[in-house]
Coordinates of C-alpha atoms in Angstrom, one line a residue:
M1 CA -144.2 -6.0 -92.3
V2 CA -142.4 -9.2 -91.2
F3 CA -143.4 -11.1 -88.1
C4 CA -142.1 -14.2 -86.4
L5 CA -143.9 -17.5 -86.5
Y6 CA -143.5 -19.7 -83.4
Y7 CA -144.7 -23.2 -82.8
K8 CA -143.8 -25.8 -80.3
R9 CA -142.0 -29.0 -81.4
Q10 CA -141.0 -29.6 -77.8
A11 CA -142.5 -27.8 -74.8
E12 CA -139.2 -26.2 -73.8
E13 CA -137.8 -25.3 -77.2
P14 CA -139.8 -23.1 -79.6
R15 CA -139.3 -23.2 -83.3
Q16 CA -138.7 -19.9 -85.1
H17 CA -139.2 -19.1 -88.8
R18 CA -139.4 -15.8 -90.6
F19 CA -141.4 -15.3 -93.8
F20 CA -142.0 -12.7 -96.4
G21 CA -145.5 -11.3 -96.8
L22 CA -147.4 -12.9 -94.0
H23 CA -148.7 -11.3 -90.8
T24 CA -148.2 -14.1 -88.3
E25 CA -148.8 -12.5 -85.0
N26 CA -152.2 -14.2 -84.9
F27 CA -151.3 -16.9 -87.4
N28 CA -154.1 -19.0 -88.8
P29 CA -153.1 -22.0 -90.9
E30 CA -156.3 -21.5 -93.0
E31 CA -154.7 -18.4 -94.5
L32 CA -152.6 -20.7 -96.5
H33 CA -155.6 -21.7 -98.6
W34 CA -156.0 -18.1 -99.7
G35 CA -153.3 -18.5 -102.3
K36 CA -150.8 -16.5 -100.5
S37 CA -147.2 -17.1 -101.5
L38 CA -144.8 -17.7 -98.6
T39 CA -141.0 -17.3 -99.0
M40 CA -138.9 -18.2 -96.0
I41 CA -136.3 -15.6 -95.0
Y42 CA -134.5 -17.8 -92.5
Q43 CA -135.0 -20.6 -90.0
V44 CA -133.4 -20.9 -86.6
L45 CA -132.2 -24.4 -86.0
L46 CA -133.0 -26.4 -82.9
K47 CA -130.2 -28.3 -81.1
E48 CA -130.9 -31.6 -82.7
E49 CA -130.9 -30.0 -86.1
V50 CA -127.6 -28.3 -85.5
I51 CA -126.2 -31.8 -84.5
A52 CA -127.6 -33.2 -87.8
L53 CA -126.0 -30.3 -89.7
K54 CA -122.7 -30.8 -88.0
D55 CA -122.8 -34.5 -88.9
E56 CA -123.6 -33.6 -92.5
L57 CA -120.7 -31.2 -92.7
E58 CA -118.3 -33.8 -91.3
K59 CA -118.8 -35.7 -94.5
G60 CA -117.4 -32.7 -96.5
L61 CA -114.1 -32.5 -94.5
P62 CA -111.5 -31.0 -95.0
G63 CA -113.2 -28.3 -97.1
T64 CA -116.0 -27.7 -94.5
A65 CA -113.6 -27.8 -91.5
K66 CA -114.1 -24.1 -90.5
I67 CA -117.9 -24.3 -90.1
F68 CA -117.8 -27.9 -88.8
Y69 CA -115.6 -27.0 -85.9
I70 CA -117.5 -23.8 -85.2
L71 CA -120.7 -25.8 -84.9
R72 CA -119.1 -28.4 -82.8
N73 CA -117.8 -25.7 -80.4
F74 CA -121.3 -24.1 -80.4
L75 CA -122.8 -27.4 -79.3
C76 CA -120.1 -27.6 -76.6
G77 CA -121.3 -24.4 -75.1
L78 CA -118.3 -22.2 -76.2
L79 CA -120.5 -19.8 -78.1
D80 CA -123.2 -18.8 -75.7
G81 CA -125.7 -16.2 -76.9
F82 CA -125.3 -17.4 -80.6
E83 CA -127.9 -19.0 -82.8
V84 CA -127.6 -21.0 -86.1
I85 CA -129.8 -19.9 -89.0
V86 CA -130.2 -21.4 -92.5
D87 CA -132.0 -20.2 -95.6
K88 CA -134.1 -23.4 -95.5
W89 CA -134.2 -26.8 -93.8
P90 CA -133.2 -29.5 -94.4
E91 CA -132.2 -28.6 -98.0
W92 CA -130.1 -25.7 -96.9
T93 CA -127.7 -23.7 -99.0
C94 CA -126.5 -21.1 -96.5
I95 CA -125.5 -21.2 -92.8
I96 CA -124.9 -18.2 -90.5
L97 CA -124.0 -18.2 -86.9
R98 CA -124.8 -14.9 -85.2
A99 CA -125.0 -13.4 -81.7
T100 CA -128.5 -12.7 -80.6
D101 CA -128.0 -12.3 -76.9
T102 CA -125.1 -9.8 -76.4
D103 CA -125.2 -10.3 -72.6
R104 CA -124.3 -14.0 -73.0
A105 CA -122.2 -13.9 -76.1
P106 CA -118.4 -13.8 -75.6
A107 CA -117.2 -10.2 -75.7
Y108 CA -114.7 -10.9 -78.5
F109 CA -117.4 -12.4 -80.8
K110 CA -120.4 -10.1 -80.0
H111 CA -120.7 -8.6 -83.4
Y112 CA -119.7 -11.5 -85.6
Y113 CA -121.4 -13.3 -88.5
I114 CA -119.9 -16.6 -89.2
C115 CA -120.9 -17.7 -92.7
H116 CA -120.8 -20.8 -94.9
A117 CA -122.6 -21.5 -98.2
R118 CA -122.7 -24.0 -100.9
S119 CA -122.6 -21.3 -103.6
V120 CA -121.6 -17.7 -103.8
S121 CA -124.9 -16.6 -105.4
A122 CA -126.9 -18.3 -102.6
L123 CA -125.0 -16.4 -99.8
K124 CA -125.3 -13.2 -101.9
F125 CA -129.1 -13.3 -101.8
F126 CA -129.3 -14.7 -98.3
M127 CA -127.3 -11.8 -96.8
Q128 CA -129.7 -9.3 -98.4
R129 CA -132.9 -10.9 -96.9
P130 CA -134.6 -8.7 -94.2
G131 CA -133.6 -9.6 -90.7
V132 CA -130.7 -11.9 -91.6
I133 CA -128.0 -9.2 -91.1
D134 CA -128.3 -6.1 -89.0
W135 CA -126.9 -3.5 -91.5
T136 CA -127.6 -0.7 -89.0
S137 CA -124.7 -1.8 -86.8
E138 CA -121.0 -2.4 -87.4
A139 CA -120.1 -6.1 -87.6
T140 CA -117.3 -8.6 -88.6
F141 CA -118.0 -11.3 -91.2
T142 CA -116.0 -14.5 -91.5
G143 CA -116.2 -17.4 -94.0
V144 CA -117.3 -15.3 -96.9
P145 CA -116.2 -16.5 -100.3
T146 CA -113.7 -14.1 -101.8
D147 CA -115.7 -13.9 -105.0
L148 CA -118.5 -12.2 -103.1
V149 CA -116.3 -9.3 -101.9
P150 CA -116.7 -7.0 -104.9
F151 CA -120.5 -7.3 -104.6
L152 CA -120.5 -6.7 -100.9
K153 CA -118.3 -3.5 -101.3
D154 CA -121.1 -2.0 -103.4
Y155 CA -123.9 -3.3 -101.2
C156 CA -122.2 -1.9 -98.0
R157 CA -122.2 1.5 -99.7
K158 CA -125.9 1.2 -100.3
Q159 CA -126.3 0.5 -96.5
N160 CA -124.5 3.8 -95.7
G161 CA -121.4 1.9 -94.7
Q162 CA -118.2 0.5 -96.0
L163 CA -116.4 -2.8 -96.2
K164 CA -113.0 -2.5 -94.5
N165 CA -110.0 -4.7 -93.7
V166 CA -110.6 -7.4 -96.3
Q167 CA -108.4 -10.3 -95.3
S168 CA -108.3 -13.2 -97.8
R169 CA -107.0 -16.6 -96.8
F170 CA -106.0 -19.8 -98.5
M171 CA -106.8 -23.0 -96.6
Y172 CA -104.0 -25.6 -96.3
A173 CA -104.5 -29.0 -94.6
W174 CA -102.6 -32.2 -93.9
T175 CA -104.3 -34.7 -96.2
K176 CA -101.8 -37.5 -96.3
A177 CA -102.5 -40.9 -94.7
E178 CA -99.3 -40.8 -92.6
P179 CA -98.7 -38.0 -90.1
P180 CA -95.6 -35.8 -90.4
Q181 CA -92.4 -37.1 -89.0
E182 CA -92.0 -36.8 -85.3
P183 CA -90.0 -33.6 -84.7
D184 CA -86.4 -33.9 -83.5
V185 CA -86.2 -31.7 -80.4
P186 CA -82.7 -30.3 -79.8
E187 CA -81.0 -31.3 -76.5
G188 CA -81.9 -29.1 -73.6
L189 CA -85.3 -28.0 -75.1
Q190 CA -88.7 -29.4 -74.2
L191 CA -92.0 -29.8 -76.1
T192 CA -94.8 -28.8 -73.8
T193 CA -98.1 -27.0 -73.9
L194 CA -99.2 -23.4 -73.1
Q195 CA -100.5 -22.8 -69.6
D196 CA -102.3 -20.0 -67.8
H197 CA -99.1 -18.1 -67.1
H198 CA -98.4 -17.9 -70.8
V199 CA -101.6 -15.9 -71.5
H200 CA -100.0 -12.6 -70.8
I201 CA -97.3 -13.4 -73.4
L202 CA -99.9 -14.2 -76.0
R203 CA -101.8 -11.0 -75.1
Q204 CA -98.6 -9.0 -75.7
D205 CA -97.6 -10.7 -78.9
W206 CA -101.1 -10.3 -80.4
K207 CA -102.0 -6.9 -78.9
D208 CA -103.1 -5.4 -82.2
L209 CA -105.8 -8.0 -82.9
K210 CA -109.1 -6.3 -83.9
S211 CA -111.7 -7.0 -81.2
D212 CA -114.3 -5.1 -79.4
S213 CA -113.1 -6.4 -76.0
G214 CA -112.2 -9.5 -74.0
L215 CA -108.9 -10.4 -75.6
D216 CA -107.5 -11.7 -72.2
T217 CA -110.6 -14.0 -71.9
Y218 CA -110.2 -15.0 -75.5
F219 CA -106.6 -16.3 -75.0
K220 CA -107.5 -18.0 -71.8
S221 CA -110.3 -19.8 -73.6
V222 CA -108.0 -20.8 -76.4
V223 CA -105.4 -22.2 -73.9
H224 CA -108.0 -24.0 -71.9
N225 CA -110.2 -25.5 -74.6
F226 CA -108.0 -26.3 -77.6
D227 CA -104.8 -28.2 -78.4
N228 CA -101.6 -26.3 -78.7
S229 CA -97.9 -26.9 -78.7
A230 CA -95.0 -25.0 -77.2
L231 CA -91.2 -25.2 -77.1
T232 CA -89.3 -24.1 -74.1
D233 CA -85.6 -24.0 -73.0
K234 CA -84.4 -25.7 -69.8
N235 CA -85.4 -22.6 -67.8
G236 CA -88.9 -22.7 -69.1
K237 CA -88.5 -19.7 -71.4
L238 CA -91.0 -19.9 -74.3
L239 CA -89.2 -20.2 -77.6
A240 CA -92.1 -21.0 -80.0
Y241 CA -95.8 -21.8 -79.8
I242 CA -98.9 -22.5 -81.9
C243 CA -102.5 -22.7 -80.9
M244 CA -105.8 -23.9 -82.3
Q245 CA -108.7 -21.5 -82.7
F246 CA -112.5 -21.7 -82.3
N247 CA -112.8 -22.6 -86.0
G248 CA -110.5 -25.6 -85.6
S249 CA -107.6 -24.0 -87.5
M250 CA -103.9 -24.0 -86.3
A251 CA -102.8 -20.4 -85.9
M252 CA -100.7 -18.0 -84.0
L253 CA -97.4 -19.7 -84.8
S254 CA -94.8 -17.5 -83.2
G255 CA -91.1 -17.7 -82.5
N256 CA -88.1 -15.5 -81.6
T257 CA -86.0 -13.8 -84.3
E258 CA -82.9 -14.8 -82.4
N259 CA -83.7 -18.5 -83.1
Q260 CA -84.7 -18.0 -86.7
G261 CA -83.3 -20.7 -88.9
K262 CA -83.3 -23.4 -86.1
G263 CA -86.6 -24.9 -87.2
Y264 CA -88.4 -24.2 -83.9
G265 CA -91.6 -23.1 -85.7
Q266 CA -91.6 -26.3 -87.8
I267 CA -91.2 -28.4 -84.6
V268 CA -94.3 -27.0 -82.9
L269 CA -96.3 -27.1 -86.1
S270 CA -95.4 -30.7 -86.7
D271 CA -96.1 -31.6 -83.1
L272 CA -99.6 -30.0 -83.1
T273 CA -100.4 -31.6 -86.5
R274 CA -99.5 -35.0 -85.0
K275 CA -101.6 -34.4 -81.9
L276 CA -104.7 -33.6 -84.1
L277 CA -104.2 -36.5 -86.4
E278 CA -104.0 -38.9 -83.5
K279 CA -107.4 -37.6 -82.4
K280 CA -108.8 -38.1 -86.0
E281 CA -109.1 -34.3 -86.3
I282 CA -108.4 -32.1 -89.4
A283 CA -105.0 -30.4 -89.1
Y284 CA -105.3 -27.2 -91.1
G285 CA -104.6 -23.5 -91.2
F286 CA -105.3 -20.3 -93.1
I287 CA -102.5 -18.5 -95.0
P288 CA -102.7 -14.9 -96.4
T289 CA -103.3 -15.2 -100.1
K290 CA -100.4 -12.8 -100.9
D291 CA -97.8 -14.5 -98.7
S292 CA -96.0 -16.6 -101.3
N293 CA -93.1 -17.4 -98.9
I294 CA -95.3 -19.0 -96.3
I295 CA -97.3 -20.9 -99.0
N296 CA -94.1 -22.4 -100.4
I297 CA -92.8 -23.4 -97.0
T298 CA -96.1 -25.0 -96.1
Q299 CA -96.2 -27.0 -99.3
I300 CA -92.6 -28.2 -98.8
M301 CA -93.7 -29.4 -95.4
G302 CA -96.4 -31.5 -97.0
Y303 CA -99.6 -29.5 -96.5
T304 CA -102.1 -29.4 -99.4
W305 CA -104.1 -26.5 -100.7
V306 CA -107.9 -27.0 -100.1
P307 CA -109.7 -24.7 -102.6
Q308 CA -113.1 -25.3 -101.0
G309 CA -111.8 -23.7 -97.8
N310 CA -110.7 -20.4 -99.2
M311 CA -112.5 -17.5 -97.7
A312 CA -112.3 -13.9 -96.6
W313 CA -112.9 -11.9 -93.4
F314 CA -114.0 -8.3 -93.4
R315 CA -115.4 -5.5 -91.3
F316 CA -118.6 -3.6 -92.0
E317 CA -118.5 -0.1 -90.6
K318 CA -121.1 2.6 -90.9
L319 CA -119.9 5.7 -92.6
P320 CA -119.2 8.6 -90.2
S321 CA -121.4 11.7 -90.5
V322 CA -120.5 13.5 -93.7
K323 CA -118.5 16.6 -92.8
S324 CA -118.8 19.6 -95.1
A325 CA -116.1 22.2 -95.4
T326 CA -115.6 25.2 -97.7
T327 CA -112.2 25.7 -99.3
N328 CA -111.9 28.6 -101.7
G329 CA -115.6 28.6 -102.2
S330 CA -115.7 24.9 -103.0
R331 CA -117.7 22.4 -100.9
V332 CA -115.6 19.4 -99.9
L333 CA -117.1 16.1 -98.6
E334 CA -114.9 14.0 -96.3
H335 CA -115.2 10.4 -95.5
S336 CA -113.0 7.4 -94.8
H337 CA -112.1 4.8 -97.4
S338 CA -112.0 1.0 -97.2
Q339 CA -108.7 -0.7 -96.8
E340 CA -107.8 -4.2 -97.9
D341 CA -105.6 -6.9 -96.4
G342 CA -105.2 -5.2 -93.1
V343 CA -103.1 -2.3 -94.4
G344 CA -103.2 0.4 -91.7
N345 CA -105.4 -1.8 -89.6
C346 CA -105.1 -5.0 -87.6
M347 CA -106.3 -8.6 -87.9
F348 CA -109.5 -10.0 -86.7
I349 CA -109.8 -12.7 -84.1
N350 CA -110.6 -16.0 -86.0
A351 CA -108.7 -14.6 -89.0
I352 CA -105.3 -15.2 -87.5
P353 CA -103.1 -17.0 -90.2
L354 CA -101.0 -20.1 -89.6
V355 CA -97.8 -18.1 -89.5
V356 CA -97.5 -14.5 -88.5
R357 CA -95.5 -13.4 -85.5
E358 CA -92.2 -12.9 -83.9
M359 CA -92.4 -13.3 -80.2
T360 CA -89.7 -11.4 -78.2
D361 CA -89.4 -10.1 -74.7
H362 CA -92.5 -7.9 -75.3
Q363 CA -91.0 -6.2 -78.3
P364 CA -93.1 -5.1 -81.3
P365 CA -93.9 -8.3 -83.3
N366 CA -92.7 -8.8 -86.9
K367 CA -93.2 -11.5 -89.5
V368 CA -91.0 -14.5 -89.1
S369 CA -90.3 -17.6 -91.1
I370 CA -91.1 -21.1 -89.8
S371 CA -87.9 -22.5 -91.2

């Protein structure tokens, strides 16, 4: 049986470890002299340790951008109810952010595990350790190396579940010393930012995002807390927009089909990139690995592929109760099958690619080019 070990580093902030093979309810340090072998399952980081971890990850930018910005927003109080765990400290190899207080955690992130690892094998073993992942409940995973997906498909089956909606992404970032050229805004149009009254438009354009709840609150938080760029006509009609996300990526680039070919998407993308670079931030986004058209356009614009940032999102779902039926004397077992790349499903929050949507007057969204 596994127990928690607590000790006080500071009176107001307890330290938590989990170990294999040690009954620690009435922990006695003298037990360590009995030759017992202790293997740490995970360690919950204190605030000052999360700060040190963020500072360490900053040195690995742009490849570590996703986890760096997630930790920074965690420290800013935008991920209440979450905790940061590592496999060991300070010589960590795996990081996972997870919601432990569902009453305080944002509704749209309640069942998320946000991962980062120095190696595929390290994360593979860490995710199997008792108490690290709650495999009895459905959950969404982000930041998982794509090389780990085949193993996790098999492991999820052993947990009486399935891995669904695998969404793989390439990371592209602006790595040049000079920012992109200042966009030339056509006469009569205005570069501006998204405001509260635009939230309902975002909600309509992205109505098929996969989330447990709280999408309105999610978009309000994105508009209020992160940089964005929007292009409007003289009457204030929204023609194109792009937003940053909790993981620091540029995403949700949307525009009208009627304006396709006018370069409006490129205008807002360049504008947001310049804003971020002026603040010494990393300007980056995730692109679906199978979207060669968007990859080519992004490369032409000057963005660079960052292999270290490639990752996948997926959903773990428990298998439904097995239904048995008899057909012509044969017993038939029915269950659902996993689907990849969002086929037949919808995207996850925080897995929104750099370029996806057509925004119209509340018409069903379609893919659109940024050119």
